[in-house]
Coordinates of C-alpha atoms and ligand atoms in Angstrom, one line a residue:
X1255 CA 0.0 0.0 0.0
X1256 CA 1.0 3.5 -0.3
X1257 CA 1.0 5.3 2.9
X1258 CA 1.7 9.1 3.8
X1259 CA 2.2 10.2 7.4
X1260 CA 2.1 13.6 7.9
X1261 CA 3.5 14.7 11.1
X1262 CA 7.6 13.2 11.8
X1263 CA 7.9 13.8 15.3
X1264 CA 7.7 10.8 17.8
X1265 CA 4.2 9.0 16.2
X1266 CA 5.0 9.8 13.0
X1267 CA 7.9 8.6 12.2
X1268 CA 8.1 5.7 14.6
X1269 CA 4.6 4.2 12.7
X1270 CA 6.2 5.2 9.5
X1271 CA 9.5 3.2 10.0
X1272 CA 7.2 0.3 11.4
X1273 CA 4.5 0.3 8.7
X1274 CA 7.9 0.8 5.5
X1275 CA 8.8 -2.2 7.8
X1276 CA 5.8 -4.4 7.3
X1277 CA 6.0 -4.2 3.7
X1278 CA 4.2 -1.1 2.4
X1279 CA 5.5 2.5 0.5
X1280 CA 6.0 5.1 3.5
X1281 CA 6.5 8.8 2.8
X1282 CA 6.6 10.8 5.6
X1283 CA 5.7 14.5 5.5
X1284 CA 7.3 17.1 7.9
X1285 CA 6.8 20.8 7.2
X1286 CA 10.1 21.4 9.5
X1287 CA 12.5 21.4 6.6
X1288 CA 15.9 20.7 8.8
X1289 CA 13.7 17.7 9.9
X1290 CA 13.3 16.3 6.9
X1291 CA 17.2 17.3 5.7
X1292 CA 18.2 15.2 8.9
X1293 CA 16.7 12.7 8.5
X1294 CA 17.4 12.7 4.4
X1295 CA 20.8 12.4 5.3
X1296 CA 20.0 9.5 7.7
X1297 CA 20.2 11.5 11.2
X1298 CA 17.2 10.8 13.5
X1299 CA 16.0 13.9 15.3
X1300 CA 14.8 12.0 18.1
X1301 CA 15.8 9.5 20.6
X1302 CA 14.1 6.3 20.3
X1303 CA 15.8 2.8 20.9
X1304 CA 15.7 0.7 18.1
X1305 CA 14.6 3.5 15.5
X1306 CA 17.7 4.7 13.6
X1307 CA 18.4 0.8 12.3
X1308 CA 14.8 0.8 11.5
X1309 CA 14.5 3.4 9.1
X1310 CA 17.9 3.0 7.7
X1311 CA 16.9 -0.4 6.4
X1312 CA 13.5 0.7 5.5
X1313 CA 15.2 3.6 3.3
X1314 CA 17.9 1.2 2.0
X1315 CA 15.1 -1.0 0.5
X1316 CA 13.2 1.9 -0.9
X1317 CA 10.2 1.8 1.0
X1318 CA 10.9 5.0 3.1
X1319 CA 11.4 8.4 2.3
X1320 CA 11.0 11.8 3.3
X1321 CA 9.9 15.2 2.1
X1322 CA 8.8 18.8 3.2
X1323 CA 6.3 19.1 0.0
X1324 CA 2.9 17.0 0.3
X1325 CA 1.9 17.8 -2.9
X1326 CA 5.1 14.9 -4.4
X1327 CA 3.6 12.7 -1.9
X1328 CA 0.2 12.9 -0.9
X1329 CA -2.0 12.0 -4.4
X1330 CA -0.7 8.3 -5.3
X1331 CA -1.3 7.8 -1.1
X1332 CA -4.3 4.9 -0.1
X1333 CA -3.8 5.8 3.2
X1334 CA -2.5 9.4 4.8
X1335 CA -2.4 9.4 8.7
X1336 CA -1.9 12.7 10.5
X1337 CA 0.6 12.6 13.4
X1338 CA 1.0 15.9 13.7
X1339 CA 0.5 17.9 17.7
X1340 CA -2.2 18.7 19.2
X1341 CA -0.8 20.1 22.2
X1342 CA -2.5 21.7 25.4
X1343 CA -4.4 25.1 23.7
X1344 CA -2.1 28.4 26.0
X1345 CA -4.6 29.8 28.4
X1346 CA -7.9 27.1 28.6
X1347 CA -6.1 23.4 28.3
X1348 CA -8.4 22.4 25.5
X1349 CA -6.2 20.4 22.7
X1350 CA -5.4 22.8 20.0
X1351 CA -6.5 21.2 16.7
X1352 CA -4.7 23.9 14.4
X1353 CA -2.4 22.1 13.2
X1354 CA -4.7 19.1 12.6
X1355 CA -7.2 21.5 10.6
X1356 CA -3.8 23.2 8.8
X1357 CA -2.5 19.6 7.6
X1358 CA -6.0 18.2 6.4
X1359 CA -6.6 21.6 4.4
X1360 CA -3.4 21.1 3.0
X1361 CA -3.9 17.5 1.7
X1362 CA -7.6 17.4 0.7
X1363 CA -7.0 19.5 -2.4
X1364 CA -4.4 17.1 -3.1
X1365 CA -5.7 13.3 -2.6
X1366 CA -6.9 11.0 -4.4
X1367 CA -10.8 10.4 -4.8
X1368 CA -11.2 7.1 -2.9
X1369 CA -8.6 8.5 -0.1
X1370 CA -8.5 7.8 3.6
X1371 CA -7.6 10.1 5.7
X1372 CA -6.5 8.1 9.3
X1373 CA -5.9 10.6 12.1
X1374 CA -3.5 8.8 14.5
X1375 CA -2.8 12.4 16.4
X1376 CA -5.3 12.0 20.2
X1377 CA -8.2 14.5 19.0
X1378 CA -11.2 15.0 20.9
X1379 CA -14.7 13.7 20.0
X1380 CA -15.9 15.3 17.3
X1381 CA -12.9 16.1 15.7
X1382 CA -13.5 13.6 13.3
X1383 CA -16.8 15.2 12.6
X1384 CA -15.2 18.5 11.3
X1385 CA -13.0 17.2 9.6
X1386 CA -15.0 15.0 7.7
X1387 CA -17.0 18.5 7.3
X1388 CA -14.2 20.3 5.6
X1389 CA -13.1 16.9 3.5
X1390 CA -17.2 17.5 2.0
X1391 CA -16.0 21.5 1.7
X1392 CA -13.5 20.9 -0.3
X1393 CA -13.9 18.4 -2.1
X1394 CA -17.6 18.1 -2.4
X1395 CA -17.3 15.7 -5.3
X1396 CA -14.8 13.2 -3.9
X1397 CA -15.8 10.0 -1.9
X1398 CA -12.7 10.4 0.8
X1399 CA -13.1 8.5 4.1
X1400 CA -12.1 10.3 7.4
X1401 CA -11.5 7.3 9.9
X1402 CA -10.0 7.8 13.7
X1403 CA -7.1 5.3 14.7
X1404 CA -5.4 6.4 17.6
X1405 CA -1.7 5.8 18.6
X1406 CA -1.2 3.9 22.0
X1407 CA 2.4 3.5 21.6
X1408 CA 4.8 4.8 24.3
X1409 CA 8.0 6.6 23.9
X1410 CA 11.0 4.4 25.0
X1411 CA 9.6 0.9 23.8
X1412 CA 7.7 2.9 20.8
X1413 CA 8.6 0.3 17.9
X1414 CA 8.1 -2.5 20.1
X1415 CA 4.9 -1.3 21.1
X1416 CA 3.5 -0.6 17.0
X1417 CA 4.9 -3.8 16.2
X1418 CA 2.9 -6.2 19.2
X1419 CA -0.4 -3.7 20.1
X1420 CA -2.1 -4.7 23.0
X1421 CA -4.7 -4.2 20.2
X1422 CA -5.2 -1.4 17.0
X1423 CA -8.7 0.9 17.4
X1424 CA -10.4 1.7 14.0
X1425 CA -13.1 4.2 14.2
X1426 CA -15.3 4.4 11.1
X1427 CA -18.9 3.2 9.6
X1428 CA -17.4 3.4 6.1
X1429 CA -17.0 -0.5 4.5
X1430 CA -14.6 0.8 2.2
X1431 CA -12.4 2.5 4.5
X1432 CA -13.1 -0.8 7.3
X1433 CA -11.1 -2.6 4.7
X1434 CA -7.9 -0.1 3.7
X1435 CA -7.2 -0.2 7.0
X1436 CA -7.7 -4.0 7.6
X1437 CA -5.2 -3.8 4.6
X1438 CA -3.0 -1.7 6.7
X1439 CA -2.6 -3.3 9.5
X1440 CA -2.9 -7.0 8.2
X1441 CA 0.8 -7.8 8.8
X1442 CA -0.2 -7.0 12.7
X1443 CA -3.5 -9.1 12.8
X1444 CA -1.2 -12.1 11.2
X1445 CA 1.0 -11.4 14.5
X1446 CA -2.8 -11.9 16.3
X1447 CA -3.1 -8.0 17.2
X1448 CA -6.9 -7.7 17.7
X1449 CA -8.3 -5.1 15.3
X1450 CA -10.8 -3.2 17.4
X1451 CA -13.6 -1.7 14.5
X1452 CA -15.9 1.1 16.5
X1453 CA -17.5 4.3 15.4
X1454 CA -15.3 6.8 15.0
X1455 CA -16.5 9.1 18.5
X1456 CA -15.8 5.7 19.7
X1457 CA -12.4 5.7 18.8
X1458 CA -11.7 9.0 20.1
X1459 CA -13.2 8.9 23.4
X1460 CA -11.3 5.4 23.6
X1461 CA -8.3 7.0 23.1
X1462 CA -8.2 9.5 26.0
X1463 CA -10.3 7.2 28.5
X1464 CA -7.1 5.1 28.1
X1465 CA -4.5 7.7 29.1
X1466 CA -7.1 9.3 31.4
X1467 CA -7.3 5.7 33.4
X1468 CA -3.5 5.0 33.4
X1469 CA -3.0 8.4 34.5
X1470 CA -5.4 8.0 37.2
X1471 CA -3.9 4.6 38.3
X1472 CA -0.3 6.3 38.8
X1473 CA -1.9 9.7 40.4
X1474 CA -4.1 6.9 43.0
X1475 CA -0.8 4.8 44.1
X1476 CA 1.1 8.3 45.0
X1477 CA -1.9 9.7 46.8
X1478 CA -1.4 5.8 48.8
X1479 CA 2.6 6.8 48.6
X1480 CA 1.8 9.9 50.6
X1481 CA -0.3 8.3 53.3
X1482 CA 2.4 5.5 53.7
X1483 CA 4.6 7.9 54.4
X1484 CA 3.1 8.9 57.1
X1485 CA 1.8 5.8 58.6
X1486 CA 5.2 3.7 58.4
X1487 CA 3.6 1.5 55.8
X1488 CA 5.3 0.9 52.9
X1489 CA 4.5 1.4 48.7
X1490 CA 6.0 -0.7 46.8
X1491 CA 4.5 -3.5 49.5
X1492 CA 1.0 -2.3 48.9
X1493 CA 1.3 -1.9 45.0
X1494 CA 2.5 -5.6 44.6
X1495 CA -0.4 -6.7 47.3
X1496 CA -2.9 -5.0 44.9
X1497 CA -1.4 -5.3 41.7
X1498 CA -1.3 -8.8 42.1
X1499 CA -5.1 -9.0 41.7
X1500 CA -5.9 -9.6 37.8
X1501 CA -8.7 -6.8 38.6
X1502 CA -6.3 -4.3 39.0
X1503 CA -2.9 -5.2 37.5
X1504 CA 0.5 -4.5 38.5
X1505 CA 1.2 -2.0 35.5
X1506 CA 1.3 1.8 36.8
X1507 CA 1.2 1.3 40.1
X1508 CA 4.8 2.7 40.9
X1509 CA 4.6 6.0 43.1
X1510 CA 7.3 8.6 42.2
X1511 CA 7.1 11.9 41.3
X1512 CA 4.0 12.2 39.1
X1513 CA 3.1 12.1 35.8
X1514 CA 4.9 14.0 33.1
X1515 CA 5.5 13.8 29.2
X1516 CA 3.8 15.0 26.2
X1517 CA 0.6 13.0 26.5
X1518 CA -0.6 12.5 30.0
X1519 CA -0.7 15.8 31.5
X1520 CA -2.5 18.1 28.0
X1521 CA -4.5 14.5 27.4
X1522 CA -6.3 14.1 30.8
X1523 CA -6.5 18.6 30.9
X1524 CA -7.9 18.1 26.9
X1525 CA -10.8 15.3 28.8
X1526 CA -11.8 17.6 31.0
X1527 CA -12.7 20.4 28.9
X1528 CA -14.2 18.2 26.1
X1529 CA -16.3 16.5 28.8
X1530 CA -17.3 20.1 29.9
X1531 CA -18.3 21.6 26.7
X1532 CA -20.7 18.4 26.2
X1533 CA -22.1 19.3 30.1
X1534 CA -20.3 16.3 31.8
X1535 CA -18.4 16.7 34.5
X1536 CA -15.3 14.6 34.8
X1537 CA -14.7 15.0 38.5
X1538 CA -12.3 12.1 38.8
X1539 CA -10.0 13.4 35.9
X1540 CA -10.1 16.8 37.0
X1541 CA -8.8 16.0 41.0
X1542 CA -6.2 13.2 39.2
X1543 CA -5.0 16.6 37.3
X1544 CA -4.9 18.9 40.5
X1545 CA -3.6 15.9 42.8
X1546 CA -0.4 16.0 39.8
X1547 CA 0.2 19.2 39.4
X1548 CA 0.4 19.9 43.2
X1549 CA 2.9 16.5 43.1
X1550 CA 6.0 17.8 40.9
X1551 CA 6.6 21.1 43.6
X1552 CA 6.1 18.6 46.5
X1553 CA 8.6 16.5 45.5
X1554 CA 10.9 19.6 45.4
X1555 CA 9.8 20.4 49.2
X1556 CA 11.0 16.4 50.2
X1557 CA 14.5 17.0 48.8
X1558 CA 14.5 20.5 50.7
X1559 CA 13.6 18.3 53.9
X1560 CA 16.0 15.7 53.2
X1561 CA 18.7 18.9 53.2
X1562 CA 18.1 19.6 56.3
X1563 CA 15.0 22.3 55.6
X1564 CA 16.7 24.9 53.3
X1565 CA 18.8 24.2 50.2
X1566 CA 20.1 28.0 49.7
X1567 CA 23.4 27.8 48.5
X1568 CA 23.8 24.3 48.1
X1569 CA 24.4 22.4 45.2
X1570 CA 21.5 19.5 44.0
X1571 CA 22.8 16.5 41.8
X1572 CA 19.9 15.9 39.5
X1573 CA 20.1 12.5 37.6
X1574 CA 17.5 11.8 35.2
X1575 CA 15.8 14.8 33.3
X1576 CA 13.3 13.2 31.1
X1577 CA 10.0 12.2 32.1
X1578 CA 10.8 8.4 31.6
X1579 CA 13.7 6.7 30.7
X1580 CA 14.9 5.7 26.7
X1581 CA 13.6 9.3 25.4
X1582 CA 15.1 12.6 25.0
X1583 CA 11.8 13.7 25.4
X1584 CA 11.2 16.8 27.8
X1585 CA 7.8 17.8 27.4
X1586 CA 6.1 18.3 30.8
X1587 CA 9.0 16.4 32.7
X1588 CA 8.5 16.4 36.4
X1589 CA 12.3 17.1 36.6
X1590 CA 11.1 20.4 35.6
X1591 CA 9.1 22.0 38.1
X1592 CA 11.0 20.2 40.8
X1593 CA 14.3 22.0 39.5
X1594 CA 12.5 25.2 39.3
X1595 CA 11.5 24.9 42.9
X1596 CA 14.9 23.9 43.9
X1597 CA 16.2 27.2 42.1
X1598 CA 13.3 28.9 44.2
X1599 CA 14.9 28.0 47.4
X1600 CA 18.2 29.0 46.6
X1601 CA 19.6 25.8 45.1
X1602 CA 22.4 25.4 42.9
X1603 CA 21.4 22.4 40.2
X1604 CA 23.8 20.3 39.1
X1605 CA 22.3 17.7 36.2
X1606 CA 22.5 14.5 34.3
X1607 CA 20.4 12.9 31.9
X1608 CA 22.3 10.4 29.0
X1609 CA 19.8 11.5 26.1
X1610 CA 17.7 14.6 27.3
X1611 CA 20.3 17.1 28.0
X1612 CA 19.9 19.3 24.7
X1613 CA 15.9 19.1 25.0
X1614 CA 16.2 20.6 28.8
X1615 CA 18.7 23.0 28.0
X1616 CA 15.8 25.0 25.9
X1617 CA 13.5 24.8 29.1
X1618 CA 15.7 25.2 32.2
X1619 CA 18.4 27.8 32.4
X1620 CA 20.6 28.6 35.1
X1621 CA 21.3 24.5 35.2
X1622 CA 24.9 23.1 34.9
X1623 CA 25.1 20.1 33.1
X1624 CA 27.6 16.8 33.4
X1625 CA 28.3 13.8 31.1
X1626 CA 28.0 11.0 34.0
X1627 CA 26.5 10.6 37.4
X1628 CA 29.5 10.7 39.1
X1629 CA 31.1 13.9 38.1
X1630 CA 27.5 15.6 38.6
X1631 CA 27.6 14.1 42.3
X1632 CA 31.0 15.6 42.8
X1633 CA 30.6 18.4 45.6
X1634 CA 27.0 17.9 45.9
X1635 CA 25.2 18.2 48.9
X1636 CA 22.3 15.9 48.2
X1637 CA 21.8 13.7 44.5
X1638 CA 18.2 13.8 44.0
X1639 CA 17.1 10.5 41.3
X1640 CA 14.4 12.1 39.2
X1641 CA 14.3 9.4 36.1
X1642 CA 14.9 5.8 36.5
X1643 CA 17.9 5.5 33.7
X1644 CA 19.3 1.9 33.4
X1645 CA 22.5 3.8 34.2
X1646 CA 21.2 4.7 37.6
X1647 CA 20.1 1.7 39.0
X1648 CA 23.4 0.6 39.7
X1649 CA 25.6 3.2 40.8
X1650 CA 28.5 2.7 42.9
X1651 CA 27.3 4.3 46.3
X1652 CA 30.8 3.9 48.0
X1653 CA 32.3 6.3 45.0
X1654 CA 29.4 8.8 45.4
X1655 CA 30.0 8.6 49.3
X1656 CA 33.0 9.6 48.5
X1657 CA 31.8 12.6 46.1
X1658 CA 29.5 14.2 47.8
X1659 CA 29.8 16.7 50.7
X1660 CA 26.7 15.5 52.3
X1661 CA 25.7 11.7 51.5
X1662 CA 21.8 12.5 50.7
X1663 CA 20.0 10.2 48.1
X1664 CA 16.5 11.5 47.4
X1665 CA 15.2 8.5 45.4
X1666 CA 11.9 9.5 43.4
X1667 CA 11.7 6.4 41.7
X1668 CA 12.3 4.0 43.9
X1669 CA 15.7 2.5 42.8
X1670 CA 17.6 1.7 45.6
X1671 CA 16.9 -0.8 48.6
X1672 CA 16.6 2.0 51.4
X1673 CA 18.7 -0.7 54.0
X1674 CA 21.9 -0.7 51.3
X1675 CA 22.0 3.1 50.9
X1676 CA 21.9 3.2 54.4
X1677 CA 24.3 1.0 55.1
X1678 CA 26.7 3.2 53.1
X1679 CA 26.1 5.7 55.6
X1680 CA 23.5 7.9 53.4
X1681 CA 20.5 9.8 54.2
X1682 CA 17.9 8.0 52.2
X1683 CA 14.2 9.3 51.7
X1684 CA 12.3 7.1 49.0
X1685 CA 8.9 7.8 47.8
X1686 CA 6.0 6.3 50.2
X1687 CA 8.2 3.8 52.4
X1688 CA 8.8 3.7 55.8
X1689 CA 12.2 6.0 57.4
X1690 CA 13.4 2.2 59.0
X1691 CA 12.5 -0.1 56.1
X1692 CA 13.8 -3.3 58.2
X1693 CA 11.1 -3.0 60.7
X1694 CA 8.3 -3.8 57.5
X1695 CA 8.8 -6.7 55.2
X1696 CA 10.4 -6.8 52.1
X1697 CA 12.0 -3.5 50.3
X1698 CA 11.7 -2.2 46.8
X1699 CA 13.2 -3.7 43.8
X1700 CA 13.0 -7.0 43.1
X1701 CA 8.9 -7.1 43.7
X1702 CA 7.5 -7.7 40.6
X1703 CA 6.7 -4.5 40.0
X1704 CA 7.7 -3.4 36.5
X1705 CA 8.5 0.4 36.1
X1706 CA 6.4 1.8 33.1
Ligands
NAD2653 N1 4.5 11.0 21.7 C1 3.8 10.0 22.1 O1 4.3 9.1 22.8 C2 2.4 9.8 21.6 C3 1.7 8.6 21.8 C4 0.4 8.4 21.3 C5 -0.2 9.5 20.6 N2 0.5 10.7 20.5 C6 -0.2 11.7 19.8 O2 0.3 11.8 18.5 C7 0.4 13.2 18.0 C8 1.8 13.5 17.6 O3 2.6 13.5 18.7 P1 4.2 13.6 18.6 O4 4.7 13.4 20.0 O5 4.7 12.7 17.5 O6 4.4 15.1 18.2 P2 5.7 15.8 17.6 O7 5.6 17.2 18.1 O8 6.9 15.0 18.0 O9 5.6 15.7 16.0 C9 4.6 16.4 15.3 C10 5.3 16.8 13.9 O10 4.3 17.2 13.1 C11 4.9 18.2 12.2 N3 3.8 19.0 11.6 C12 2.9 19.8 12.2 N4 2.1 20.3 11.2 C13 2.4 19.8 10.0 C14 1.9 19.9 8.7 N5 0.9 20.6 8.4 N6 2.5 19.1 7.8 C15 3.6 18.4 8.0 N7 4.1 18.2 9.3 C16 3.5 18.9 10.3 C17 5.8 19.0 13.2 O11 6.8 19.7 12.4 C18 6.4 17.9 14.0 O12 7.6 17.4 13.5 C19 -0.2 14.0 19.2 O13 -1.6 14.2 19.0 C20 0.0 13.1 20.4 O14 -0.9 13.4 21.4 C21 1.7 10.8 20.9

């Protein structure tokens, strides 16, 4: 098949490279011109295991290329997805659809009449709707079918996620369309992917009642964090005791610092409103929202107790920048707010992350950045972990004894097993375990709990 995505960022060209992969024609579409240079000259603009050898060989075969004009791509295309943003609108949190209206008033004029038009960007309900409204505008003639088919995939194991789906949602009531994109996709529904067809409001409601829940799920087990804090009980204990029930699961059920990145925090916000405007209230999304935005500065206010009660003038080893690990993403980081807090209070910040460090340097400023853990540690009066790197889960804690003027590890994943930091004669403070972890069953890592 021939397939246009429109949009390269993350989505894009992730489900490009994986659908050149499976067999069919990809072009992918990027009005950001050095994008499309990079990547013409084989340099991926973003950090995604796995991708770079993916879209080498898909280019090397010819199935895969890339341009900055729709007009050489988009009329021989069966398919055209749009990946492009829709981030949080400045000022109300509704999703801003302008760059989803810009892109489908660009390629209308230019597809073919049997077209489909599969919007893999997270649009509220109804979005759909008006596009399919400016589709009949335009192209009042034409029989082009506008079908929802949201993206589930997450950064970090993104091609591992498009290539085995916990399942693949197609929104539509058009036959025609129902079997292009069973076309598509067959290559997955071989693999045994389960093809979900639903209407298309269907579709797009599914989509953010997905993140919505998982967002909801990590927001609950901090809330459970903060009272097992206080009550000597212990997190990770109570995740694994729940999460072992099939009802509930043991995915997303690890309490750290709240949710960040550029889907959770403008999809449950874009909810909210959507739910509003149609006169329901979403009361569970909107505290899960509040309860996360309060989180990030709170964290900042443990490491400032862990210091002692002020952290004017002293010097904060930040590892992990990112808002999860195996991305350079930055967007909505929790490593964010809590630095700018720690800059509030007088802190110096000191920071590492192995993939994210260009990204943050466009968001944080006053920040001094190092290539490793240890030589960001060195001097430090506390090392606070922000994002659970591979690279930090086995740090040598005698070396960053050694480092560090005061041995403080503020652990906001929950790396470490609180009873081996100690015994290298740190001050450790974990997220939602008990200050003497020996007196309550077993500790952290090693539960069965898998970080998402
Ligand atoms: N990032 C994720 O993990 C993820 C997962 C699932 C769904 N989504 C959704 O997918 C969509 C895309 O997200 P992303 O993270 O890939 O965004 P992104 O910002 O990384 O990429 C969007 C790209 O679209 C390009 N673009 C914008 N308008 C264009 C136009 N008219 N023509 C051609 N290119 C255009 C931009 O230049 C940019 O490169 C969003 O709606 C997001 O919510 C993202």
């Amino acid at each position: 098949m021939q397939i246009v995505m429109i949009g390269a960022g993350y989505v894009g060209l992730v489900s490009g490279a994986c659908f050149s992969d499976f067999g069919h024609n990809v072009i992918c579409v990027d009005k950001d011109e050095d994008r499309i240079a990079a990547l013409r000259q084989a340099r991926i603009p973003i950090f995604e295991p796995g991708l770079a050898d993916l879209v080498e060989r898909n280019v090397r075969a010819g199935r895969l290329s890339f341009t900055a004009d729709a007009s050489s791509a988009v009329p021989s295309a069966d398919v055209v997805f749009l990946a492009v943003g829709t981030p949080s609108r400045r000022g109300d949190g509704f999703a801003d659809l302008s760059f989803v209206y810009a892109a489908v008033r660009e390629i209308v004029p230019l597809m073919a009449d049997d077209g489909v038009i599969a919007t893999k960007s997270t649009v509220p309900v109804g979005t759909g709707d008006e596009i399919e409204r400016i589709v009949r505008e335009l192209r009042p003639e034409a029989s082009i079918a506008v079908v929802s088919n949201p993206e589930f995939l997450r950064e970090g194991a993104a091609i591992d996620d498009f290539k085995r789906p916990d399942r693949i949602v197609i929104g539509t009531d058009d036959a025609r369309a129902r079997a292009v994109m069973g076309e598509v996709y067959r290559p997955l529904y071989l693999n045994a992917a389960p093809l979900v067809f639903v209407s298309r409001p269907t579709a797009e409601v599914t989509k953010y009642a997905a993140n919505a829940f998982l967002a909801t799920k990590i927001t609950f087990i901090n809330e459970i964090a903060d009272l097992c804090e206080q009550v000597g009980a212990n997190v990770s204990d109570v995740a694994r005791g729940i999460g072992l029930d099939k009802r509930i699961g043991p995915k997303f059920l690890h309490a750290g610092p709240g949710y960040g990145g550029s889907c959770f925090p403008k999809d449950t916000l874009a909810l909210v409103k959507s739910a509003n405007d149609h006169g329901v209230a979403m009361r569970v999304v909107e505290a899960v929202v509040a309860v996360n935005d309060q989180r990030k500065r709170a964290m900042a206010r443990k490491v400032v107790t862990a210091c002692g009660g002020s952290v004017r003038g002293k010097r904060i080893a930040v590892l992990g920048l990112t808002f999860k690990p195996n991305t350079d993403d930055m967007r909505e980081a929790p490593s964010l707010s809590i630095i700018r807090a720690l800059q509030d209070g007088g802190a110096l910040v000191h920071a590492h992350d192995p993939e994210g460090e260009s990204q943050a340097r466009e968001l944080l400023s006053d920040v001094t950045y190092f290539s490793d853990a240890y030589s960001c540690a060195d001097g430090a009066d506390a090392i606070v972990i922000v994002t659970e790197w591979e690279a930090f889960r086995a740090l040598d804690l005698s070396r960053l004894r050694a480092l560090l003027r005061t041995p403080v590890l503020v652990d906001l994943r929950n790396v470490y097993p609180p009873d081996e930091v100690k015994r290298h004669g740190f001050t450790y403070v974990g997220v939602g375990r008990p200050a003497d972890p020996t007196a309550y069953g077993q500790i952290g890592e090693g539960m069965g709990i898998a970080a998402e």
